[in-house]
Each structure stands twice: as structure tokens, then as C-alpha cells.
Coordinates of C-alpha atoms in Angstrom, one line a residue:
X850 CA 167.8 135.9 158.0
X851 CA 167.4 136.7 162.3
X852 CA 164.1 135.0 162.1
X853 CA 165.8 131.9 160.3
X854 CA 168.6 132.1 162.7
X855 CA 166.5 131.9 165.7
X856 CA 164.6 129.4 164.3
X857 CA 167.5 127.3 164.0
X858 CA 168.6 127.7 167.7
X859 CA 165.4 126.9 168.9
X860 CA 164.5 124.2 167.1
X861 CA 167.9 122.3 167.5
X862 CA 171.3 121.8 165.6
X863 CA 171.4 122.6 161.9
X864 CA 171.6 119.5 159.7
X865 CA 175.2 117.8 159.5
X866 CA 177.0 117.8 156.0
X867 CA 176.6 114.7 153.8
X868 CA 179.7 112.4 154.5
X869 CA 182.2 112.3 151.7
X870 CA 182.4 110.3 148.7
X871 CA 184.4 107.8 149.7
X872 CA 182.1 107.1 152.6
X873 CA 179.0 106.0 150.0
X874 CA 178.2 102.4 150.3
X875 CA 177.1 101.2 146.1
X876 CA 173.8 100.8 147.6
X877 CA 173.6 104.0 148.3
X878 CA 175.3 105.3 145.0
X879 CA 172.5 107.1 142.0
X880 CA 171.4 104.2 139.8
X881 CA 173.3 106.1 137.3
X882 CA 176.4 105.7 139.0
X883 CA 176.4 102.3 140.1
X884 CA 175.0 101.5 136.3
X885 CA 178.7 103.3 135.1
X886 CA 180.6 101.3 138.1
X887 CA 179.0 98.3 136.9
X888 CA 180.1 98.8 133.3
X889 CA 183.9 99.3 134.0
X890 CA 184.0 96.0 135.0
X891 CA 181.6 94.2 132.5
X892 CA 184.3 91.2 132.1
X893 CA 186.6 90.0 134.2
X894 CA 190.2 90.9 133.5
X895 CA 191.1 86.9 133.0
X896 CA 187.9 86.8 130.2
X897 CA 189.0 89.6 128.7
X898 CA 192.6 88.3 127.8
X899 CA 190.8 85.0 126.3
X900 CA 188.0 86.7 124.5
X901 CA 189.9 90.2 122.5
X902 CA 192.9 88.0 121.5
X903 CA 190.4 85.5 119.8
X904 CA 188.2 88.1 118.2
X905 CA 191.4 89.7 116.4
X906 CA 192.3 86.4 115.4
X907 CA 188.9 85.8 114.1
X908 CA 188.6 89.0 112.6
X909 CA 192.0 87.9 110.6
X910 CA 191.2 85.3 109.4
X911 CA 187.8 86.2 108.5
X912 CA 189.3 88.9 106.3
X913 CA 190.8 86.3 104.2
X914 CA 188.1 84.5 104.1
X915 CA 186.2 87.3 102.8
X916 CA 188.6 87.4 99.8
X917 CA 188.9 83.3 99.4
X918 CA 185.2 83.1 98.9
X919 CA 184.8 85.8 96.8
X920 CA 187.8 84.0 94.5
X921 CA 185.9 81.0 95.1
X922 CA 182.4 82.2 93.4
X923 CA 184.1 83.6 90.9
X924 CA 185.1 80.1 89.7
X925 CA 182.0 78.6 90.4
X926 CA 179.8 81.3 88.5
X927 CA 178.0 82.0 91.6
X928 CA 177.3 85.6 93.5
X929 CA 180.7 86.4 94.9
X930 CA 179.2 88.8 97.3
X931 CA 177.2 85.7 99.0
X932 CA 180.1 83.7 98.8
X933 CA 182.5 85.9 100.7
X934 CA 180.2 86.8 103.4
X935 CA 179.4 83.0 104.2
X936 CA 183.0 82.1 104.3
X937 CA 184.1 85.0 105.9
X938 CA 181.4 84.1 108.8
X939 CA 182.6 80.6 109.1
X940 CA 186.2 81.1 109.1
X941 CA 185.7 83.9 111.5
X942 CA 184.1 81.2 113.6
X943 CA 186.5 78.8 113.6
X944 CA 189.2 81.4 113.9
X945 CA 188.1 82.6 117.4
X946 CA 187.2 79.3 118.6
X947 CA 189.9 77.4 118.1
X948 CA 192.2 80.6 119.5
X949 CA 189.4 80.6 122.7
X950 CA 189.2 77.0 123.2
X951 CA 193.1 76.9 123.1
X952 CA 193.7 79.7 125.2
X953 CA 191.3 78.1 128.1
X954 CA 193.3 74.4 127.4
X955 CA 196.3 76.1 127.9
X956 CA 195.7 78.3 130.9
X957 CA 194.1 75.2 132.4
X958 CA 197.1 73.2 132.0
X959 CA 199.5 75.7 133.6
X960 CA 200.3 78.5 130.9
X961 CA 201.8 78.2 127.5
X962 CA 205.2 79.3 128.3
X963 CA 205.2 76.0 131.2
X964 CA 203.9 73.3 129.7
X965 CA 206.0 70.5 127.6
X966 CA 205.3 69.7 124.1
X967 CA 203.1 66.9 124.5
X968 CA 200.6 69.1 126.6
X969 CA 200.7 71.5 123.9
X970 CA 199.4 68.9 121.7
X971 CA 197.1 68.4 123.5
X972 CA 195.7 71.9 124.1
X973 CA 195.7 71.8 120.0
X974 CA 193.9 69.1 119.4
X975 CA 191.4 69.5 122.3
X976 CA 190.5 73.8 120.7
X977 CA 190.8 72.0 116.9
X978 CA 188.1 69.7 118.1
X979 CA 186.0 71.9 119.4
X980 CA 186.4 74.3 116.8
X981 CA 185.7 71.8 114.0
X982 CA 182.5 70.9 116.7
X983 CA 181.2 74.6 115.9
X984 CA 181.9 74.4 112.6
X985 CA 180.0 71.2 111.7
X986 CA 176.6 72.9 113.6
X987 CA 177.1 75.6 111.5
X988 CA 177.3 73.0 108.0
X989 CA 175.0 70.9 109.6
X990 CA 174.6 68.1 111.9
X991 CA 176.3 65.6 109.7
X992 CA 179.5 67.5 109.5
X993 CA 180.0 67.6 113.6
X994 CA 181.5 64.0 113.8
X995 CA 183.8 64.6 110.6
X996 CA 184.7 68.0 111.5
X997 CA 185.8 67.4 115.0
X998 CA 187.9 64.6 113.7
X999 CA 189.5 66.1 111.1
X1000 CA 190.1 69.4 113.2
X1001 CA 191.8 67.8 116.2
X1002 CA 194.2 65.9 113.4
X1003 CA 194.9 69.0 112.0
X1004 CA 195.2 71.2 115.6
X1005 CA 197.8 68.3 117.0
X1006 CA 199.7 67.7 113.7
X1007 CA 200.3 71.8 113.1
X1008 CA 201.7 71.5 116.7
X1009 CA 203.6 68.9 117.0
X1010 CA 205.5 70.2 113.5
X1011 CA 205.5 73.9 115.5
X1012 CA 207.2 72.0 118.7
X1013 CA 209.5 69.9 116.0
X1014 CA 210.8 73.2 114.6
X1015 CA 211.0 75.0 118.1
X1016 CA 212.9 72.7 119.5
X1017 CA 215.8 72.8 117.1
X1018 CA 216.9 76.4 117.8
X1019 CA 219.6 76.1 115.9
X1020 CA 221.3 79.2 114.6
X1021 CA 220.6 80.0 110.4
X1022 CA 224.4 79.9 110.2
X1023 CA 224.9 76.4 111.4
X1024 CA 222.2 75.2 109.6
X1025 CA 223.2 73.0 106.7
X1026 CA 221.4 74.0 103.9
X1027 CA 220.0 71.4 101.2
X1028 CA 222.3 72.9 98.4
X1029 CA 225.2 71.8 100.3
X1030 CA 224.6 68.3 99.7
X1031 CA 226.5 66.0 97.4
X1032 CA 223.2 65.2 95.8
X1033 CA 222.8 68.7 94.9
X1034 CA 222.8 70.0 91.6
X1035 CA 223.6 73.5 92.6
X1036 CA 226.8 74.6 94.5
X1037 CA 226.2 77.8 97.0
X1038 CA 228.6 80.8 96.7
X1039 CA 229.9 83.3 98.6
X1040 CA 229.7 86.9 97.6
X1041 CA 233.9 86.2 97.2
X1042 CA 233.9 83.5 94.4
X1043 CA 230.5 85.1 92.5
X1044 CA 232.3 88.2 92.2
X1045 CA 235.7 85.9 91.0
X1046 CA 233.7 84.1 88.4
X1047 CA 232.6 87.1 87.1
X1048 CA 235.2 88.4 86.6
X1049 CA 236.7 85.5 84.8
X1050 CA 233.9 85.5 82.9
X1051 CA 234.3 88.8 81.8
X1052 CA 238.5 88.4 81.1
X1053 CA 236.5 85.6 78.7
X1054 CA 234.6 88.2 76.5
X1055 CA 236.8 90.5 76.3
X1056 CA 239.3 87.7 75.0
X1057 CA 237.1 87.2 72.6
X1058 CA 236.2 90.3 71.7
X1059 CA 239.8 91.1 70.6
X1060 CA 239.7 88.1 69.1
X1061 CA 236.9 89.2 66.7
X1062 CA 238.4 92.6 66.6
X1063 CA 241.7 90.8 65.0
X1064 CA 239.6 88.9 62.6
X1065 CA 237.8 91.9 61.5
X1066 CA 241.2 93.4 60.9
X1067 CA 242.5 91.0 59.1
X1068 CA 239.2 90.3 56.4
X1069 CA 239.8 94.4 55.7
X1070 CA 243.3 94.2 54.8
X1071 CA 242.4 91.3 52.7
X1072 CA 239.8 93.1 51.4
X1073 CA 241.7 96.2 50.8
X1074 CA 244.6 93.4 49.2
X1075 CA 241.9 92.0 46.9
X1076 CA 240.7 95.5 45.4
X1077 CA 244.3 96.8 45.0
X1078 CA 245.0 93.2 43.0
X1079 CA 242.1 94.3 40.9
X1080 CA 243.5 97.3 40.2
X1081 CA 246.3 96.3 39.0
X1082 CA 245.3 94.2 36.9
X1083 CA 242.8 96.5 35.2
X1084 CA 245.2 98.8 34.8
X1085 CA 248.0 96.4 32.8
X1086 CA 244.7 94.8 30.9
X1087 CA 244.2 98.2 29.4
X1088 CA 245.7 98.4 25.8
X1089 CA 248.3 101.3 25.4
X1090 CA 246.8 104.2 23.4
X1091 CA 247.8 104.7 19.8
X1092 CA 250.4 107.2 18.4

């Protein structure tokens, strides 16, 4: 340990301490550590709210796909297995990519909760497009053109009756329900007036139960009339007995 220490003081200042961690450029981080840094950040926080929200949704509605296409080769006499896995795939597919391509429209056009009607119509039609786009490659070339038609009708009719129904906001009570109209062949009631007719119509059968209760009394006094007639007259019928 002297020898070392006189070493040292001869041959100049003892190596410096390595500077701190926060100090470390990435480059020169371990490959392992810039390969974990790297991975934090594998998307973008702004791709990452556009791509989990669309797999959920295409994970939903893939799930009842699964189930539709199994129901649907039941009825056609085909493997249902096969069935439910294909149509599980393709509505998962068209699940996330319409939910995708309408979350990009949207954020695009200035943000759902900014935009009027009419550009949400057209953030619907544009993802149903391009959904019905994926779907026909996936059917086959021949079904891009009809699929991307009929998809864009449905994304901008499903939105504009979404805005017609937002845009109401009217309150359940002030609503005017179809079974008040004069057309109607059913009257609403309130809690009050079934409870009233109720009970009027159970004043009604007991009415008539007494009623029947009366009538019953009255067949088994004539009854009971009738068999002591009988007896009487058996009884004066009888000849006298002889002395």
C-alpha cells in the first residue's frame, strides 16, 4: 500500500471520478441503456392516443364478429369455427380503421369537441371510406369501389342522424312522447290514475262477487224450500196405518 502510494505521487494525480449520471451524453450511455431509453418512447404520445383507442374498438367489434359468424355458419351448414375467425378479422379491420381514419380527420380539422356538424360529416364519411377501402382489398379488388361507396354513405348518414339527435338536447320530460298523440291508441298514465283504476276495478269484482255470493244464497234456500215441499208432501201421501 506505501509502495502504491508513492507510486501515485510520483507518477501524477490519481484518476478523477467518473461525472454523474446526469452528465452522460445517449452516446455515451451502454447499448443496453439507450436500447431501454429508446423503448419508452417507441410511439409518440399523439400516435398513441389514435392507435390504443382504435384497437379497443376493433377488438369490440371483432368480438362480435366472432359470435355473428359463428351464428352465420351455423345457418349456412359450414365450419363455424372458420366462419367466426374470418369475420371476426374483417370486422376487426374495419372497426379500427374507420375509428383511426376518423380520429386523424378529426384532429386534422381542429378536434371533435370544435368542429360544427357538417365537418363532422365529413370526418365520417372520409374514415367510412377508407375503411370500406381496406375492406374491399381484403374481399378483393372488385369490392374497393363498392365498398368505399357504400361505407362513406353509411359513415356520413350515422352522423348526420348522431348530430340530428345531439342537437335537440331537449330534456326526457319535455319530450312529447308518441303515445300522447290523438292518433294514439294507447293513453299514458301516471302512477296516480293506474293505481285509481285499480282500484275501481277491484270495487268492480268485489261487487260482483257479492253479487254471486247473494245468488248462491238464494239457489240454497230454494233448494232447501224445494226438499222441505217434498217432505211434506211425502209425508201427507202416506196412508194412515190401520187400527
Amino acid at each position: 500500500m506505501k509502495g502504491l502510494d508513492e507510486q501515485t505521487s510520483e507518477g501524477g494525480s490519481r484518476p478523477s471520478a467518473p461525472p454523474p449520471s446526469s452528465e452522460l451524453s445517449p452516446e455515451r450511455l451502454p447499448t443496453r441503456a439507450r436500447t431501454i431509453s429508446g423503448q419508452r418512447h417507441f410511439l409518440p404520445p399523439e400516435l398513441m392516443s389514435i392507435v390504443v383507442p382504435s384497437l379497443q374498438v376493433g377488438a369490440g367489434i371483432g368480438t362480435v364478429g366472432l359470435f355473428a359468424g359463428a351464428a352465420a355458419g351455423i345457418v349456412r351448414s359450414a365450419p363455424p369455427i372458420l366462419f367466426s375467425i374470418a369475420t371476426a378479422g374483417q370486422w376487426f379491420v374495419l372497426g379500427s380503421s374507420y375509428y383511426a381514419s376518423r380520429l386523424v380527420a378529426l384532429k386534422a380539422l381542429g378536434g371533435e369537441k370544435e368542429l360544427p356538424p357538417a365537418d363532422k360529416v365529413k370526418a365520417s364519411a372520409m374514415a367510412g371510406g377508407f375503411a370500406g377501402m381496406i375492406g374491399g382489398l381484403i374481399r378483393g379488388p372488385r369490392n374497393i369501389i363498392p365498398g368505399t361507396i357504400v361505407f362513406t354513405l353509411f359513415g356520413a348518414g350515422g352522423q348526420a342522424i348522431a348530430n340530428s339527435f345531439a342537437s335537440k338536447g331537449v330534456p326526457l320530460e319535455s319530450k312529447k312522447s308518441i303515445l300522447h298523440s290523438k292518433w294514439s291508441p294507447v293513453t299514458p298514465l301516471t302512477d296516480r290514475e293506474y293505481e285509481k283504476m285499480l282500484e275501481e276495478k277491484l270495487l268492480r269484482v268485489e261487487a260482483e262477487i257479492a253479487l254471486v255470493d247473494d245468488h248462491m244464497k238464494e239457489l240454497r234456500e230454494a233448494e232447501s224450500h224445494a226438499e222441505e215441499q217434498i217432505s211434506n208432501s211425502e209425508s201427507t201421501s202416506k196412508p194412515a196405518p190401520r187400527t
